[in-house]
CSV table of C-alpha atoms in Angstrom, one decimal:
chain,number,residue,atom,x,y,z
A,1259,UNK,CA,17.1,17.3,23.2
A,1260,UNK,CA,14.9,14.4,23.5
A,1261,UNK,CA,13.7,15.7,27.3
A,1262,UNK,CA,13.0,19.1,26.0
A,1263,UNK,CA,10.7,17.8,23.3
A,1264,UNK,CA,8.5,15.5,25.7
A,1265,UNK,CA,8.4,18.2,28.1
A,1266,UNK,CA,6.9,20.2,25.4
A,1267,UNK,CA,4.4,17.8,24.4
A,1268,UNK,CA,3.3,16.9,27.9
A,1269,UNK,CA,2.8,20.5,28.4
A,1270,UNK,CA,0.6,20.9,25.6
A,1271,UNK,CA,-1.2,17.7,26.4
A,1272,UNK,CA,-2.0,19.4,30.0
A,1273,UNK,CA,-3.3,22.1,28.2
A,1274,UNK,CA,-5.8,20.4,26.4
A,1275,UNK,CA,-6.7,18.3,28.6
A,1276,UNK,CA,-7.4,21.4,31.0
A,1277,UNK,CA,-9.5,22.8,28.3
A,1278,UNK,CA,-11.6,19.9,28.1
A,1279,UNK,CA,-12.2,20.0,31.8
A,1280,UNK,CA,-13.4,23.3,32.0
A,1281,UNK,CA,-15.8,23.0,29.0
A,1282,UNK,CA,-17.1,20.0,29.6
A,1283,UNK,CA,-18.3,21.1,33.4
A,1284,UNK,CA,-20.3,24.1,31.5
A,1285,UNK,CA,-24.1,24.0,32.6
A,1286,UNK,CA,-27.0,22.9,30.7
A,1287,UNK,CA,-28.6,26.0,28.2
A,1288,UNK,CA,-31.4,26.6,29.0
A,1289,UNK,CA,-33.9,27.7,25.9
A,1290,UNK,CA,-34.0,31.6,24.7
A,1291,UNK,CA,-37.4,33.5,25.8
A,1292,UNK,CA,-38.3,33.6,22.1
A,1293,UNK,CA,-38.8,30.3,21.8
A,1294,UNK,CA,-40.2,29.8,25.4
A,1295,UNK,CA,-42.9,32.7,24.3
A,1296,UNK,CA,-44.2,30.7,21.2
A,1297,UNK,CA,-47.3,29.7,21.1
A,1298,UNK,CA,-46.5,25.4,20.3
A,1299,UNK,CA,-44.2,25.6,23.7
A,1300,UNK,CA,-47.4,27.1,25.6
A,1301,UNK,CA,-49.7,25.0,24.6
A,1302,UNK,CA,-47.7,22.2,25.9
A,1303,UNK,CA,-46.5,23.8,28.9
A,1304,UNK,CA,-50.0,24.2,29.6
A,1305,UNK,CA,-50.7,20.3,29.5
A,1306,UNK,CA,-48.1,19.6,32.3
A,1307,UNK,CA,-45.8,21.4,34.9
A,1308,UNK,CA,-42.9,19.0,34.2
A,1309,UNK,CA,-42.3,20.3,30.7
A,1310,UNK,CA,-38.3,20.5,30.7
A,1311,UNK,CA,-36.6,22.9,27.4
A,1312,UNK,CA,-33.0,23.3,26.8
A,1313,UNK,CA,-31.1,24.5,24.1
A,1314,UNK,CA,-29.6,21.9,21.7
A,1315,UNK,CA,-25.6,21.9,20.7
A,1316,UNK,CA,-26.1,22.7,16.7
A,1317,UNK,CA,-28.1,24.1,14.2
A,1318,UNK,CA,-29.3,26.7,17.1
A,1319,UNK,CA,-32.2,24.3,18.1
A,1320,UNK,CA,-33.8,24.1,21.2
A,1321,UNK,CA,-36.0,21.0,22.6
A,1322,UNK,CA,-38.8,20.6,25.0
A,1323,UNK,CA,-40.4,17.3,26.2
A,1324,UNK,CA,-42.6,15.8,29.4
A,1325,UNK,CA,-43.2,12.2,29.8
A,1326,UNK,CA,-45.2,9.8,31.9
A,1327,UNK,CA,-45.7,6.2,31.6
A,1328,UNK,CA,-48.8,4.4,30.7
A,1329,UNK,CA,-50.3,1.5,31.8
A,1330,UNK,CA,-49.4,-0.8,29.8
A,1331,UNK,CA,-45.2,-0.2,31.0
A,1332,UNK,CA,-44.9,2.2,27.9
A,1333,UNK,CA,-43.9,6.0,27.5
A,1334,UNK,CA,-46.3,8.7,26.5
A,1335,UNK,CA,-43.2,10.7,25.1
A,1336,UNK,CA,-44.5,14.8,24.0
A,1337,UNK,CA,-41.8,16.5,22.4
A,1338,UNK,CA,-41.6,20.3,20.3
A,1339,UNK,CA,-38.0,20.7,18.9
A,1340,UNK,CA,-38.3,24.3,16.9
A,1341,UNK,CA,-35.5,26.6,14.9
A,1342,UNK,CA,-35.3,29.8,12.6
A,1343,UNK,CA,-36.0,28.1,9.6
A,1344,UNK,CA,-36.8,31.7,7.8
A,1345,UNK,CA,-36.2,29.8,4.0
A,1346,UNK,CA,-38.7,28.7,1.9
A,1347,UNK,CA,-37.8,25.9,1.1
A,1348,UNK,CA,-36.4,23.4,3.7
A,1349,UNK,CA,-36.9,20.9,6.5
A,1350,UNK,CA,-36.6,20.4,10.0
A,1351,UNK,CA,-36.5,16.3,11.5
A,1352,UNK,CA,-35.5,15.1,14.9
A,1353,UNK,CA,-35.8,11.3,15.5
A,1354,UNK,CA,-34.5,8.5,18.3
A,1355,UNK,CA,-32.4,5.7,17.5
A,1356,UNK,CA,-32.4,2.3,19.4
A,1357,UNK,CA,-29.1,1.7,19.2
A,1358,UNK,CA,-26.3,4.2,18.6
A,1359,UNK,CA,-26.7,8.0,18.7
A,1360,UNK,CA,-26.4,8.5,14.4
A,1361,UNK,CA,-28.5,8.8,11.8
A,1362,UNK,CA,-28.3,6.1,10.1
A,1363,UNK,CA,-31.2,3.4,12.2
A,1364,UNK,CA,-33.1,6.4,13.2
A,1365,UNK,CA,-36.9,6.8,13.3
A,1366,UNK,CA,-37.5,10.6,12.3
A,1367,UNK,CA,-40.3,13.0,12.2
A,1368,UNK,CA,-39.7,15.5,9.4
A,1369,UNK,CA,-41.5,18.4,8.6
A,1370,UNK,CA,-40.8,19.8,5.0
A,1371,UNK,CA,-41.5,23.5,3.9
A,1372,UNK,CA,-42.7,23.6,0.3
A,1373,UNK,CA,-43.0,26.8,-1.8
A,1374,UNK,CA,-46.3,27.9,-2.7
A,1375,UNK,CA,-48.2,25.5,0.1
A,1376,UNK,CA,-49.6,27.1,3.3
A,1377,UNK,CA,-49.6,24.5,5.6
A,1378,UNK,CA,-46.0,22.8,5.7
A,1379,UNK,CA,-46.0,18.5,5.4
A,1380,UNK,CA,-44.8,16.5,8.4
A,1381,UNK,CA,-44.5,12.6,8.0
A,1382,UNK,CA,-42.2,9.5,10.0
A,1383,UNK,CA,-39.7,8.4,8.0
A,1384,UNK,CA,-37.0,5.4,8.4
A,1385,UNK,CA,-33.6,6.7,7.7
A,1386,UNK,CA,-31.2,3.6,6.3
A,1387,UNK,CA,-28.1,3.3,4.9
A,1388,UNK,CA,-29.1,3.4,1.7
A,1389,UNK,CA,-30.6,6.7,2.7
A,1390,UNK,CA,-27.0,8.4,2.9
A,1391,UNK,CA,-25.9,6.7,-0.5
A,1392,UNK,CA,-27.9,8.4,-2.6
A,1393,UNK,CA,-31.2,6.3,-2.6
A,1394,UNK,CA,-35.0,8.3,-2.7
A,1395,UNK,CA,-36.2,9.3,0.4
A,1396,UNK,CA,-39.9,8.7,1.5
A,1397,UNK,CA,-42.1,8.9,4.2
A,1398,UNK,CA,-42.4,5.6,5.9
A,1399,UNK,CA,-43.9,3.7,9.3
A,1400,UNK,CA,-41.9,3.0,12.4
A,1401,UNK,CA,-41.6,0.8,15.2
A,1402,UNK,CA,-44.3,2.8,17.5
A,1403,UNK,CA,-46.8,5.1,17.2
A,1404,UNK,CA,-46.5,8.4,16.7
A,1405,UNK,CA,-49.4,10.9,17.3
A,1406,UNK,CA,-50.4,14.5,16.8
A,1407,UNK,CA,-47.7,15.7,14.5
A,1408,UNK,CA,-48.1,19.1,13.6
A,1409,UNK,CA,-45.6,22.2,12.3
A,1410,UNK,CA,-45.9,25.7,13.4
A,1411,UNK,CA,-44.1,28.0,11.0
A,1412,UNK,CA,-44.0,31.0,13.7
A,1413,UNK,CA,-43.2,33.8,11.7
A,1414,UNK,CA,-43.3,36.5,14.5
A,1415,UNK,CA,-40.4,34.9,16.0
A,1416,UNK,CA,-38.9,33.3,13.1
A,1417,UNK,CA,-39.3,29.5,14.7
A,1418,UNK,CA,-40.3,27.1,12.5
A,1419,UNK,CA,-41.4,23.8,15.2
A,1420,UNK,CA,-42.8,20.6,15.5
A,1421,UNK,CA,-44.9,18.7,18.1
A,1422,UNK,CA,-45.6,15.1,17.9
A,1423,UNK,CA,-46.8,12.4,20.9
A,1424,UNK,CA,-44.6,9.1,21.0
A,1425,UNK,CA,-45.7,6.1,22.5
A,1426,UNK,CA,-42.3,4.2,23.0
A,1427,UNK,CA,-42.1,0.7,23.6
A,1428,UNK,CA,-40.0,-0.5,26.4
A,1429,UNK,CA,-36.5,-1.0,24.3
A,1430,UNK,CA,-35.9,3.0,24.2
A,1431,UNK,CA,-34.3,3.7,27.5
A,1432,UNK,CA,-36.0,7.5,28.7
A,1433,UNK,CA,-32.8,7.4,30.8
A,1434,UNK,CA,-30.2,7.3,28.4
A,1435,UNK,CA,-32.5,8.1,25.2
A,1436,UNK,CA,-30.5,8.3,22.0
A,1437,UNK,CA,-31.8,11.1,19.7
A,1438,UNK,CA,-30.8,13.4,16.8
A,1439,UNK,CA,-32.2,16.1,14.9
A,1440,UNK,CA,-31.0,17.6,11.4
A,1441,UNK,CA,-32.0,20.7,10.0
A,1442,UNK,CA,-31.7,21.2,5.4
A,1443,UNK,CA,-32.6,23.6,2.9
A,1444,UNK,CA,-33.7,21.8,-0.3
A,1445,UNK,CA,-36.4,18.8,-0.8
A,1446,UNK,CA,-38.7,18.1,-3.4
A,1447,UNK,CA,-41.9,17.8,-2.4
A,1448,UNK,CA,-42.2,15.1,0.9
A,1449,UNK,CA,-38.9,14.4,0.1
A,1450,UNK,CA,-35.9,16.0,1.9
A,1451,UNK,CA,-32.9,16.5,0.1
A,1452,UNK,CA,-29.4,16.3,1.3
A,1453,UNK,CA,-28.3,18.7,4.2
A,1454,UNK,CA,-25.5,20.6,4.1
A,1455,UNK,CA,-21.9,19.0,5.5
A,1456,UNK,CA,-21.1,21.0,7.8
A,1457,UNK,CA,-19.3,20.2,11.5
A,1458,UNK,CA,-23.0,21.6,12.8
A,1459,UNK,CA,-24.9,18.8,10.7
A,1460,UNK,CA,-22.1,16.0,12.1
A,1461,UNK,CA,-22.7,16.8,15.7
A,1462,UNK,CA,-26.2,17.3,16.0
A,1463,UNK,CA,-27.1,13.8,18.5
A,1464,UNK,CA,-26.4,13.4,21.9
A,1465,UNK,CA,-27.8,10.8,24.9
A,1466,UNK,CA,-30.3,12.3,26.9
A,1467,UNK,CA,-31.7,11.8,29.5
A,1468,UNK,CA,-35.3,12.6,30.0
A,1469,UNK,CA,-35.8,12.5,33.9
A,1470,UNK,CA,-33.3,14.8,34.9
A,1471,UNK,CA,-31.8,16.8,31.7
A,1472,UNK,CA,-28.5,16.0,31.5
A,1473,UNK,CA,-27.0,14.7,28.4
A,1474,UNK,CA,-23.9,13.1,27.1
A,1475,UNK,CA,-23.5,15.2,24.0
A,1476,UNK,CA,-21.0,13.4,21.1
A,1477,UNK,CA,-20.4,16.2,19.2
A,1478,UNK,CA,-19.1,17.9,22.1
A,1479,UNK,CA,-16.3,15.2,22.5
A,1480,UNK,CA,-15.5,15.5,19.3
A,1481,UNK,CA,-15.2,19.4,18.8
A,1482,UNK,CA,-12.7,18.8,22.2
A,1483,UNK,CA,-11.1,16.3,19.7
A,1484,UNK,CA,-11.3,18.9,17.2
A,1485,UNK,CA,-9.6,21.4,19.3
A,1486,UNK,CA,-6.5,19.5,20.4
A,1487,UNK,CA,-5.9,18.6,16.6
A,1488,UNK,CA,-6.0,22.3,15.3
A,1489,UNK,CA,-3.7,23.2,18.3
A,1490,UNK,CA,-1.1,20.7,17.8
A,1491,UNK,CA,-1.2,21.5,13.7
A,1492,UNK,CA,-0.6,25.0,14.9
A,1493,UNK,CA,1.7,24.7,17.1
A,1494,UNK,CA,3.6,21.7,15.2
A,1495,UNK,CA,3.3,22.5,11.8
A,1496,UNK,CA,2.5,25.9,11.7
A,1497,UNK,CA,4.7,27.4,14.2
A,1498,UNK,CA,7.8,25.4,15.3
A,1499,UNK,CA,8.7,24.4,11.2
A,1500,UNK,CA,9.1,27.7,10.1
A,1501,UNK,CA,10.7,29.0,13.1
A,1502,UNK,CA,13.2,26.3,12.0
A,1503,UNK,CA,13.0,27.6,8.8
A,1504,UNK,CA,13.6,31.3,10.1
A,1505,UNK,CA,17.1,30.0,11.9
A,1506,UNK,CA,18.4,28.0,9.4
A,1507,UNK,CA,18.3,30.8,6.5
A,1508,UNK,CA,19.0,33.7,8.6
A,1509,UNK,CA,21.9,32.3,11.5
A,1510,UNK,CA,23.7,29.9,9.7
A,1511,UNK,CA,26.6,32.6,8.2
A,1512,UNK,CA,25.0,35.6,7.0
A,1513,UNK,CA,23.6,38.4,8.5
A,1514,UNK,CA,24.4,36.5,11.8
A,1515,UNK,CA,26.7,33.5,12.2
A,1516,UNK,CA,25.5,30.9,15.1
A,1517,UNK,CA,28.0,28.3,14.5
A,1518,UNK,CA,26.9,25.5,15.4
A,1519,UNK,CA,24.2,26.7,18.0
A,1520,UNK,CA,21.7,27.3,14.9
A,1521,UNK,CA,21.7,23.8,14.0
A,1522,UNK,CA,21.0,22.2,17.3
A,1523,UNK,CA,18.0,24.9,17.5
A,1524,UNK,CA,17.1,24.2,13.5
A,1525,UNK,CA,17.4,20.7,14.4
A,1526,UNK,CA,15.1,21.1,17.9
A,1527,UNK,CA,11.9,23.3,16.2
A,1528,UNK,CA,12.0,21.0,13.3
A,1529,UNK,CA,11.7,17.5,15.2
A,1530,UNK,CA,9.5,19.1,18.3
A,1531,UNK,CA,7.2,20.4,15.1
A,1532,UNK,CA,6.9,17.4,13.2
A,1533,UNK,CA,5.8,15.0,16.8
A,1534,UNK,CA,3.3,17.7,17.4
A,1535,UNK,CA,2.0,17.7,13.9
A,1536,UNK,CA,2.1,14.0,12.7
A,1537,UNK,CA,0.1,13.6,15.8
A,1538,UNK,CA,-2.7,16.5,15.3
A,1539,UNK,CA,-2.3,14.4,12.0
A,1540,UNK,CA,-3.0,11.4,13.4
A,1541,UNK,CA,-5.8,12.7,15.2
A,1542,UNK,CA,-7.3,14.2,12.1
A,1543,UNK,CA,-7.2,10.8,10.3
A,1544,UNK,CA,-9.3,9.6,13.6
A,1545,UNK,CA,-12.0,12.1,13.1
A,1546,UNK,CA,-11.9,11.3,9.1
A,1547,UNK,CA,-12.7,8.0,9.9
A,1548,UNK,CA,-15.4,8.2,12.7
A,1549,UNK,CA,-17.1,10.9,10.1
A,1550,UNK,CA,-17.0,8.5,7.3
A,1551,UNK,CA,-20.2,10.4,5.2
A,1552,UNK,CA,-18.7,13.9,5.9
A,1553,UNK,CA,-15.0,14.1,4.5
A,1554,UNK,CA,-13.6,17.2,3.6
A,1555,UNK,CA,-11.4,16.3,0.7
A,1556,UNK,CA,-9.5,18.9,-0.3
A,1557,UNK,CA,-7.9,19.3,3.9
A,1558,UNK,CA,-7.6,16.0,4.0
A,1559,UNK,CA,-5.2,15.4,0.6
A,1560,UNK,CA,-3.1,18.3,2.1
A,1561,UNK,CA,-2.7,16.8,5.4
A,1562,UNK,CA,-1.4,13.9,3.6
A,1563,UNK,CA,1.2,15.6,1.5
A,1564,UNK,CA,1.9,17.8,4.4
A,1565,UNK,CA,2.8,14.4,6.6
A,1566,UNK,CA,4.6,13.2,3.8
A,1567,UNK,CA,7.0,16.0,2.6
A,1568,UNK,CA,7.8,16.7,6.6
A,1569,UNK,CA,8.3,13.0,6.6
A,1570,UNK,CA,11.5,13.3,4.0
A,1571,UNK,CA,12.8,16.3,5.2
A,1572,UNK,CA,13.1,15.2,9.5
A,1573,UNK,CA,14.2,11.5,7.9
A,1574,UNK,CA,16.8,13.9,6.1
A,1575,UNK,CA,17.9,15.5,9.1
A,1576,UNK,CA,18.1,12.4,11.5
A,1577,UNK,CA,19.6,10.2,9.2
A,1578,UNK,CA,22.9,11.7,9.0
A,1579,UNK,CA,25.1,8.8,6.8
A,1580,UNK,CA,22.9,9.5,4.6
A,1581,UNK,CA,23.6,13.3,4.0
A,1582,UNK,CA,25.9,14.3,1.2
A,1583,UNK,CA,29.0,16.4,2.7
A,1584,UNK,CA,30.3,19.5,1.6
A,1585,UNK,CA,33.1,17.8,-0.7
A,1586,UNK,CA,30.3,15.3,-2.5
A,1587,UNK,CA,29.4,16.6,-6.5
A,1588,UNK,CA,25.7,15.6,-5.2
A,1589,UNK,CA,25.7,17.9,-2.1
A,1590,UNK,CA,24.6,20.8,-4.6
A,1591,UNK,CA,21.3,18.7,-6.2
A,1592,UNK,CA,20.6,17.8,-2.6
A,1593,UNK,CA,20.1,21.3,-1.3
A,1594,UNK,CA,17.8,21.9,-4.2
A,1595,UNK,CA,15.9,19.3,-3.1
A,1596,UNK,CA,15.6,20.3,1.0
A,1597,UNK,CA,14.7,23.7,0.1
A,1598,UNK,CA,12.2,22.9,-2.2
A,1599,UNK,CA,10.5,20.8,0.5
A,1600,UNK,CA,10.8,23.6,3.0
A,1601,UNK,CA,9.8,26.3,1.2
A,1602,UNK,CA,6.7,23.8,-0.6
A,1603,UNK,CA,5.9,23.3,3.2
A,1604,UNK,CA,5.9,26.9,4.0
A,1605,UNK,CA,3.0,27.5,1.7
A,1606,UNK,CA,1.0,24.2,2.1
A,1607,UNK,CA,0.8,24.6,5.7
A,1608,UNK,CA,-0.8,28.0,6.3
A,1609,UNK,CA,-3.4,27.1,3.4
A,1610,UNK,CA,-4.4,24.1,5.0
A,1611,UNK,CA,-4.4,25.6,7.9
A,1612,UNK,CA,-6.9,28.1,6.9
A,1613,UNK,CA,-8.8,25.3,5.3
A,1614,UNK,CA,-9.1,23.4,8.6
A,1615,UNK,CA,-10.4,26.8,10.9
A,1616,UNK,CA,-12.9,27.2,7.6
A,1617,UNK,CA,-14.3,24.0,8.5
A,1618,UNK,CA,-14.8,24.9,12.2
A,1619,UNK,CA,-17.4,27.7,11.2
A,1620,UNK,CA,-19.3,29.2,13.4
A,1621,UNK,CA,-16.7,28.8,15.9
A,1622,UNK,CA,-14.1,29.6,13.4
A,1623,UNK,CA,-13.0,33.7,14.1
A,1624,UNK,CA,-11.2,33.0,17.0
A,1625,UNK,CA,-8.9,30.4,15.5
A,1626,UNK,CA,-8.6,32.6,12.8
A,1627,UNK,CA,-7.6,35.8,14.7
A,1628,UNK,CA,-5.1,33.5,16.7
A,1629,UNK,CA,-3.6,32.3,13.1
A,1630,UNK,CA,-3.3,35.9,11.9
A,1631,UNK,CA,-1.5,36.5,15.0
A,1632,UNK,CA,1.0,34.1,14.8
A,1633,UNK,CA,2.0,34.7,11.0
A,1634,UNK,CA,2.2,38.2,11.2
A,1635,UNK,CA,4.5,38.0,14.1
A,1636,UNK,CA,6.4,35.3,11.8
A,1637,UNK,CA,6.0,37.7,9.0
A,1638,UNK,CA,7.8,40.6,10.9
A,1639,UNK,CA,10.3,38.4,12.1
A,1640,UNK,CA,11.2,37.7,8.7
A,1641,UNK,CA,11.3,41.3,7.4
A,1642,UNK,CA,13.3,42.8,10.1
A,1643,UNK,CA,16.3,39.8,9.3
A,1644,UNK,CA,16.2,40.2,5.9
A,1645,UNK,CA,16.8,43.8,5.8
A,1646,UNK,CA,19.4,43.3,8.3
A,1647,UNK,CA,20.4,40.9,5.9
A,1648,UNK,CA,20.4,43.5,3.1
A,1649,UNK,CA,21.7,46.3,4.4
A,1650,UNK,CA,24.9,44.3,6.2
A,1651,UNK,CA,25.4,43.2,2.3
A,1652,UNK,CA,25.4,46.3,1.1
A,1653,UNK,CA,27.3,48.3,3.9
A,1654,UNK,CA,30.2,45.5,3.0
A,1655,UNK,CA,29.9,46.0,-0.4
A,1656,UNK,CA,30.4,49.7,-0.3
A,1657,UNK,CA,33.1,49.3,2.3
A,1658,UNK,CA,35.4,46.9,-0.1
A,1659,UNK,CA,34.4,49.5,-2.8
A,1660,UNK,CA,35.8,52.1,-0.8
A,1661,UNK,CA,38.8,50.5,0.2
A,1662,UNK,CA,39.7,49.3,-3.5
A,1663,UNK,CA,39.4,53.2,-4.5
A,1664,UNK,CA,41.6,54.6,-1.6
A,1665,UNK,CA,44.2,52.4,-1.6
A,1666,UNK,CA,47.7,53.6,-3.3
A,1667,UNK,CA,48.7,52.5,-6.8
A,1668,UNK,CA,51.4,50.3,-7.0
A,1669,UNK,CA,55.2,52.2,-8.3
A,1670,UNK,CA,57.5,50.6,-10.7
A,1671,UNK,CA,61.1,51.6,-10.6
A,1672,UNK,CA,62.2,52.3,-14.7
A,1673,UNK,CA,66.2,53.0,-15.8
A,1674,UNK,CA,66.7,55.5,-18.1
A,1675,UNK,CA,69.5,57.4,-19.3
A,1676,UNK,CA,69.3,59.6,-16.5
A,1677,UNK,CA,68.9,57.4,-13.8
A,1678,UNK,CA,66.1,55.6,-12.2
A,1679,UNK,CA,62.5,57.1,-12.6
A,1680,UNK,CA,59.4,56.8,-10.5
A,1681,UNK,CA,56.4,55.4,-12.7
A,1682,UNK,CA,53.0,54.4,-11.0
A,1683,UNK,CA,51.1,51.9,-12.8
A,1684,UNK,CA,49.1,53.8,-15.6
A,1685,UNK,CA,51.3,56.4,-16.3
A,1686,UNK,CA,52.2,57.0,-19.8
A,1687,UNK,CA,56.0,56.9,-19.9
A,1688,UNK,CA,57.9,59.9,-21.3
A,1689,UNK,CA,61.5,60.2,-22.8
A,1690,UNK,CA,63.0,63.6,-21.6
């Protein structure tokens, strides 16, 4: 028992890890013809051959730059990060950070879209801590100088871009430069308001680097991350329980008696399912932490009573002393209690489920479709047993029916005065 359920985990490991592999050695994007064919990525293509463009990993932004260092051991940084911002109302920033690829201790250029003004603002602001908590949000220096900002609200093409010339001091590495961008649909006046939560806002930074292209992208590790935790769910929680589930109700006696083959199997897809899904649990929790400011409540409370109620049920199952036999007066208040748990589980999964592949949007159809799949396949399962299960009750029903009105009625012997007398049950007895 215990080898088949680490060579099903280490299978499933392999998998992922497979699937990690092959997406992470994807090449580079480079940028779409509608933004190479605006007139900002022109212009400064037309300053310098080296202009390099690639498509960003969120938010559907794309990013050009060319650099070249000045006299003074400094980098003349030229940069033009553009998306379809067709709203209008909102704002588009991209910044670098000195020290860790996040927002918070980054040095932004923002340029906000206001209602009723022609020309859209763009100023450097300093986003803190405090920032993130709540507090107001205003245009402020940074640590070097920043030229030539301007927006281009392209409306042909539906890019709304910005341009700006850096001068970077030697402490930000052009080899490994740390910068994110951020994309939201409300402010108030200079003042950009909070963007929406999505996985696309958490993942928009990455480490680039500017001589040759290549980037380390975080958000990329952590969608792999992602992945392996919404497969191992599936697979643990959402597949092998109520397979578990299926066998205990349907081959314990009735329609089909597996005696004592079902328990070994009940007892296999419920342990197998709960190491695959405390650990996609586990995982989640990871990814809850490391995405402190973007927590999605409601999937995270379910994971924790999800964890929790298969807890008590596999402790219930291993811990055999502590199971009440058949003979025990509590054995009956007992089963009340496992099948609540199961059949709680059975709804609180798929929901959560859902809620989790919700959360993955735009990449979210597949894992949906996949999900589908799976529970309608479940679903039929279930609905072929139980009318097996009905119409074996039934057909024994009518059979013991049958054979109660066929059978002969039992014959009394009675003395009278002329002898003995036949008298089936029933009869009315009649003096001659």
């Amino acid at each position: 028992m215990q080898s088949f359920a680490l060579n099903t985990i280490f299978i499933l490991i392999s998998l992922s890890s497979l699937s990690i592999i092959v997406s992470s050695s994807k090449p580079l994007n480079p940028c779409n013809d509608d933004f190479l064919h605006t007139q900002a990525y022109k212009q400064m293509q037309n300053q310098t051959s080296t202009t390099q463009c690639k498509k960003l990993s969120s938010l559907h932004a794309q990013f050009a730059w060319n650099y070249h260092k000045t006299s003074h051991n400094q980098t003349q940084l030229n940069i033009l990060i553009g998306t379809k911002l067709i709203t209008n109302t909102g704002w588009l920033a991209w910044g670098i950070n000195p020290d860790l690829p996040r927002m918070v201790g980054t040095r932004a250029i923002i340029a906000v879209k206001v209602p009723n003004q022609i020309t859209p603002s763009v100023n450097t602001y300093n986003i803190t801590k405090d920032i993130q908590l709540g507090c107001k949000f205003q245009p402020s220096g940074v640590d070097f100088m920043v030229q030539n900002m301007t927006v281009v609200d392209d409306k042909d093409v539906g890019f709304f871009s910005v341009f700006a010339t850096l001068v970077l001091p030697q402490r930000y590495n052009v080899s490994s430069l740390k910068h994110v961008w951020q994309v939201g649909y409300c402010a108030d006046g200079v003042e950009p308001k909070m963007h929406e939560t999505s996985l696309g806002n958490l993942d928009s930074k990455e480490v680039l680097d500017l001589e040759t292209g290549d980037s380390q992208n975080i958000g990329q590790h952590r969608r792999h991350m992602r992945k392996i935790h919404g497969i191992l769910n599936i697979i643990g929680w959402g597949t092998l329980l109520p397979i578990g589930v299926i066998v205990a109700r349907y081959f314990k006696k009735f329609p089909v008696e597996f005696d004592p083959c079902w328990y070994y199997f009940h007892y296999s897809c419920q342990v197998v399912g709960y190491i695959l899904g405390t650990a996609g649990w586990g995982l989640g929790l990871f990814l809850g932490h490391e995405s402190k400011y973007y927590t999605f409540h409601s999937h995270r409370v379910l994971g924790i009573c999800i964890f929790g109620f298969t807890t008590l049920q596999v402790t219930q199952i291993l811990a055999f002393q502590f199971k009440p036999t058949q003979e025990d007066e509590y054995r009956k208040h007992w089963n009340v209690y496992h099948h609540f748990l199961g059949y709680a589980l059975l709804v609180m999964i798929p929901v959560n489920i859902y809620k989790g592949i919700k959360i993955l949007k735009p990449d979210n159809l597949t894992w949906k479709w996949t999900y589908n799949g799976i529970l309608v396949l479940l679903g039929v399962v279930v609905l072929a047993l139980e009318i097996v299960t009905w119409a074996k009750f039934l057909y024994i029903k009518c059979c013991k029916k049958t054979e109660e009105g066929s059978s002969p009625r039992p014959i009394e012997i009675e003395e009278d005065k002329k002898g003995p007398r036949r008298i089936e049950v029933g009869e009315d007895s009649k003096d001659d």
